[in-house]
mmCIF file of C-alpha atoms in Angstrom:
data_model
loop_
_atom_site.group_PDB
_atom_site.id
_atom_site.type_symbol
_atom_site.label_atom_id
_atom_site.label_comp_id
_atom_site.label_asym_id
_atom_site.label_seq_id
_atom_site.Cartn_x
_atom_site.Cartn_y
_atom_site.Cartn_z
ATOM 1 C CA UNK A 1 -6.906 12.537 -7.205
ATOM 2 C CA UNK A 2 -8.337 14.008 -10.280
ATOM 3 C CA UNK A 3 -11.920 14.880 -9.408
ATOM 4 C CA UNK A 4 -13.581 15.322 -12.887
ATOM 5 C CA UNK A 5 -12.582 11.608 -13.999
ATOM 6 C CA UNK A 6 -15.507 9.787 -13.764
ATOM 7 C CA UNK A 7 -14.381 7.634 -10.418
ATOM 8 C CA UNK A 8 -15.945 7.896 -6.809
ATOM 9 C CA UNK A 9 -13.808 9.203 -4.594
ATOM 10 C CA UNK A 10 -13.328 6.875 -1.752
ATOM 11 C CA UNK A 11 -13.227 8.484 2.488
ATOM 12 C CA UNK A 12 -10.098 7.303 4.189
ATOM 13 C CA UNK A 13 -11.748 4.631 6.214
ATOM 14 C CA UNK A 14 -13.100 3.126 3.495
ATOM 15 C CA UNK A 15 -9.679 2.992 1.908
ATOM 16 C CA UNK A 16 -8.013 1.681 5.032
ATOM 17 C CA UNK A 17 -11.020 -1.017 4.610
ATOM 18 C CA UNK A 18 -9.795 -1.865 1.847
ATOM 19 C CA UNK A 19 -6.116 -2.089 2.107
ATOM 20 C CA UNK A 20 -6.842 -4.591 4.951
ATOM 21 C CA UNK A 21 -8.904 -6.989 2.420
ATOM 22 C CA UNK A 22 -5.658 -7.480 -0.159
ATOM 23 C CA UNK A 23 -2.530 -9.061 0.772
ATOM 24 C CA UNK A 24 0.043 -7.452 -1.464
ATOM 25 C CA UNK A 25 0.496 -3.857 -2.593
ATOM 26 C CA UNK A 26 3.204 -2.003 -5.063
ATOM 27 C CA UNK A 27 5.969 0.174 -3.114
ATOM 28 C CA UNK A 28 6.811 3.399 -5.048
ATOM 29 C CA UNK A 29 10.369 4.888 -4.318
ATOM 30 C CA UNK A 30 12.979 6.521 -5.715
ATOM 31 C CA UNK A 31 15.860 4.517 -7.378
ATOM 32 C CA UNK A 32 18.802 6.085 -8.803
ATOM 33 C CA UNK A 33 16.841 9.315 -9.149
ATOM 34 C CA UNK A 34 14.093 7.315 -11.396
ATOM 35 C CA UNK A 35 10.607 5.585 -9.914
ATOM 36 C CA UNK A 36 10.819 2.347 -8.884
ATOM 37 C CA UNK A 37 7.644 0.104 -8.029
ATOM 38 C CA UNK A 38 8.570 -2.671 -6.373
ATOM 39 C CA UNK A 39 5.578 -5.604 -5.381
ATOM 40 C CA UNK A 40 5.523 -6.039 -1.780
ATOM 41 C CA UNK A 41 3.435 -8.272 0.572
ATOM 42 C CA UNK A 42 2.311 -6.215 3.481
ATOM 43 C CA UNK A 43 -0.233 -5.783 6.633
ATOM 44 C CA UNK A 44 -1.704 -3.183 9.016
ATOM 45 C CA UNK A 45 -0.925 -2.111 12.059
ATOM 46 C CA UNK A 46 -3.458 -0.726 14.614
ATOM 47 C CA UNK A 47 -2.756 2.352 13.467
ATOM 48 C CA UNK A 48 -3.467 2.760 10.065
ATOM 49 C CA UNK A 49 0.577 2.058 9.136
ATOM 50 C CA UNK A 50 1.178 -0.087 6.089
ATOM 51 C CA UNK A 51 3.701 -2.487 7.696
ATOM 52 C CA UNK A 52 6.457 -4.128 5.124
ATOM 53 C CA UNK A 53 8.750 -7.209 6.336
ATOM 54 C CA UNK A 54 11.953 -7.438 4.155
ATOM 55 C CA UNK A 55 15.768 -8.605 3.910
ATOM 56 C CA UNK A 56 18.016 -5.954 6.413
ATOM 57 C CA UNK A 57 20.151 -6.206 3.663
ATOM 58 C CA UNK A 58 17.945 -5.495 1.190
ATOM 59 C CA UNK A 59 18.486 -2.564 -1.589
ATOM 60 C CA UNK A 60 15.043 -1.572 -0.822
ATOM 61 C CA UNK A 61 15.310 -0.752 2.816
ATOM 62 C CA UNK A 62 18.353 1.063 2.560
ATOM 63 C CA UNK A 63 16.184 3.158 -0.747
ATOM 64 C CA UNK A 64 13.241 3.851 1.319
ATOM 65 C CA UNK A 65 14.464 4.728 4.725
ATOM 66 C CA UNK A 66 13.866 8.142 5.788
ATOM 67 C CA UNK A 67 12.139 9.007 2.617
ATOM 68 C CA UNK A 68 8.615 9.951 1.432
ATOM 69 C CA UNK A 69 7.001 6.953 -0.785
ATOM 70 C CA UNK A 70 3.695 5.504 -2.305
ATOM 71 C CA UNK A 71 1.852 2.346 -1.716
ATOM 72 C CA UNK A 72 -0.680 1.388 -4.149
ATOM 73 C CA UNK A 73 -2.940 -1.758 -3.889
ATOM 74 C CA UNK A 74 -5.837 -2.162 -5.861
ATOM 75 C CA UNK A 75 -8.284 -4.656 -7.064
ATOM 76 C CA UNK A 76 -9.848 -5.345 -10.738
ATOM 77 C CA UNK A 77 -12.714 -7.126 -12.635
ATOM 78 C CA UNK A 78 -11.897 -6.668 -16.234
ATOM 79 C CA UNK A 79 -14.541 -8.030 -17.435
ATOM 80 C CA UNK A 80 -17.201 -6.212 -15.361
ATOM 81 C CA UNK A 81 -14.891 -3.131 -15.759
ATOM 82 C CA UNK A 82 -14.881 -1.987 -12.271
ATOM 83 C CA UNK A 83 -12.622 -1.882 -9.387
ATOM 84 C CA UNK A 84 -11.021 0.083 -6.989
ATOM 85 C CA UNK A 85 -7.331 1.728 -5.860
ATOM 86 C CA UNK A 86 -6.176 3.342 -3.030
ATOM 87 C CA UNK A 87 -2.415 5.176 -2.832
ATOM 88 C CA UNK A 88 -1.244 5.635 0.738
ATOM 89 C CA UNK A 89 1.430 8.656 0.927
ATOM 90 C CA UNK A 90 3.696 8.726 3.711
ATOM 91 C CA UNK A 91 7.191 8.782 5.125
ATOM 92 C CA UNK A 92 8.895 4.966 5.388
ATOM 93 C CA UNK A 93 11.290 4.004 8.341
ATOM 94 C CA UNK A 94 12.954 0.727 8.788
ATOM 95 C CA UNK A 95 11.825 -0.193 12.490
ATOM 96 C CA UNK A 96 14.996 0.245 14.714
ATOM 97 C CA UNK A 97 13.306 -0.187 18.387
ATOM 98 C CA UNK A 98 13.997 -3.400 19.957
ATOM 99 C CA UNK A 99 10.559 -4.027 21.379
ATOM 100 C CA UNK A 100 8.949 -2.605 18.414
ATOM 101 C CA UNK A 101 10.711 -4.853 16.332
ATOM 102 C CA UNK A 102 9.285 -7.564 18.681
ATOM 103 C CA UNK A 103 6.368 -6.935 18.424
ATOM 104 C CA UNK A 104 6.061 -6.818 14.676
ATOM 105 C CA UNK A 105 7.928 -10.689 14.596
ATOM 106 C CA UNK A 106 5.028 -11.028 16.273
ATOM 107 C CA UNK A 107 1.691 -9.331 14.918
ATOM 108 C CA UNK A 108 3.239 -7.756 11.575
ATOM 109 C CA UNK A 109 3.584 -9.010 8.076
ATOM 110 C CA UNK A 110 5.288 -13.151 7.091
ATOM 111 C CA UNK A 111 8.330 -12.346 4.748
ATOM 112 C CA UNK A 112 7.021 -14.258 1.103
ATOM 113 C CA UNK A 113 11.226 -14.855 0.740
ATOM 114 C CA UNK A 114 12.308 -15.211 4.496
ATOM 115 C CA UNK A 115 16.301 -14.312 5.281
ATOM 116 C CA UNK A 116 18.571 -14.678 8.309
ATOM 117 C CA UNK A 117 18.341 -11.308 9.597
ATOM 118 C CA UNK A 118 14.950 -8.827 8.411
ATOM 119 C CA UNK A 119 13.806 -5.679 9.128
ATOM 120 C CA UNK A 120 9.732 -3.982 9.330
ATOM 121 C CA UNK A 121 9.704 -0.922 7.158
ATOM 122 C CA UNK A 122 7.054 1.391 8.790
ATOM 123 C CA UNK A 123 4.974 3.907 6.095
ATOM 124 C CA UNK A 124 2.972 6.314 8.043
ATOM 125 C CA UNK A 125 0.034 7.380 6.406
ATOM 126 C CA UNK A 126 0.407 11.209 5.910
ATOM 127 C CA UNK A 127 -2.645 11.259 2.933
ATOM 128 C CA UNK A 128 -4.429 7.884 1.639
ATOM 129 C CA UNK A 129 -6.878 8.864 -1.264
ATOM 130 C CA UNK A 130 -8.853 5.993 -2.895
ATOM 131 C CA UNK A 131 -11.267 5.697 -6.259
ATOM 132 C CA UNK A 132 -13.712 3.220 -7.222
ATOM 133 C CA UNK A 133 -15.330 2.281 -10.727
ATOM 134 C CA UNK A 134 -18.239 0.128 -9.696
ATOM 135 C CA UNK A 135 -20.249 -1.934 -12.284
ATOM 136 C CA UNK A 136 -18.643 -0.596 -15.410
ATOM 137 C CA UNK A 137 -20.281 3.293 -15.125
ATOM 138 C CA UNK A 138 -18.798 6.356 -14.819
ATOM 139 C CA UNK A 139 -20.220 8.351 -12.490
ATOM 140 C CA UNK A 140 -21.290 10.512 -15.467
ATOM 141 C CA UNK A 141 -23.570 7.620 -15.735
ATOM 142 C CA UNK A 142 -22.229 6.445 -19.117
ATOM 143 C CA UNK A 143 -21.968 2.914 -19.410
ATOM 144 C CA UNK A 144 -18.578 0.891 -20.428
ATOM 145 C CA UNK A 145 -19.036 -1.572 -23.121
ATOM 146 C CA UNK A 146 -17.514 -4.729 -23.079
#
């Protein structure tokens, strides 16, 4: 976060509110030692986990196993020039437990591109920091123009 910007500064459960309210959200890993951001439909799970369904073979669940990535969602008027985002930081995991696994075919996120054989890729939420321009004003109190 970068506290003298002008944004509020949203509390975790505010931004867990939030992530719950949109239903896709931008993966950020590492791809051949560059950033990748990859769009991703996604849910919750009960415990605050942003829950990803994808191919087993895909490039991306071999990329983010075991690692530490981003997931960004975020939602924008342009015209009113407001908005919020909130970044969840955490370590991703490709669900290997049977009954886990189970359970998500169950509860967790509908593949967008279904394939014969998919994996849930788990990011636990180690930090999740938020921001919020509401009604086109700074919190400086300076209003945006059109």
């Amino acid at each position: 976060m970068y506290p003298n910007d002008g944004f509020r500064e949203l509390e975790r459960q505010e931004c867990l509110r939030l992530l719950a309210k949109v239903p896709v959200g931008r993966i950020v890993h590492t791809r051949q030692a560059l950033p990748a951001v990859l769009p991703v439909n996604f849910s919750l799970d009960s415990d605050g986990a942003v829950l990803v369904r994808t191919s087993a073979a895909s490039e991306l669940a071999r990329a983010v196993d075991g690692t530490v990535v981003a997931f960004e969602v975020d939602e924008v008027d342009a015209v009113a020039h407001s908005g919020w985002s909130v970044v969840v930081t955490g370590a991703a995991t490709v669900v290997r437990d049977p009954d886990e696994h189970e359970r998500l075919t169950r509860t967790g996120p509908r593949s967008w591109a279904p394939s014969p054989e998919e994996v849930f890729v788990r990011i636990q939420p180690e930090l999740i920091t938020g921001r919020e321009l509401v009604g086109g004003r700074s919190l400086y109190g300076i209003h945006l123009s059109p």
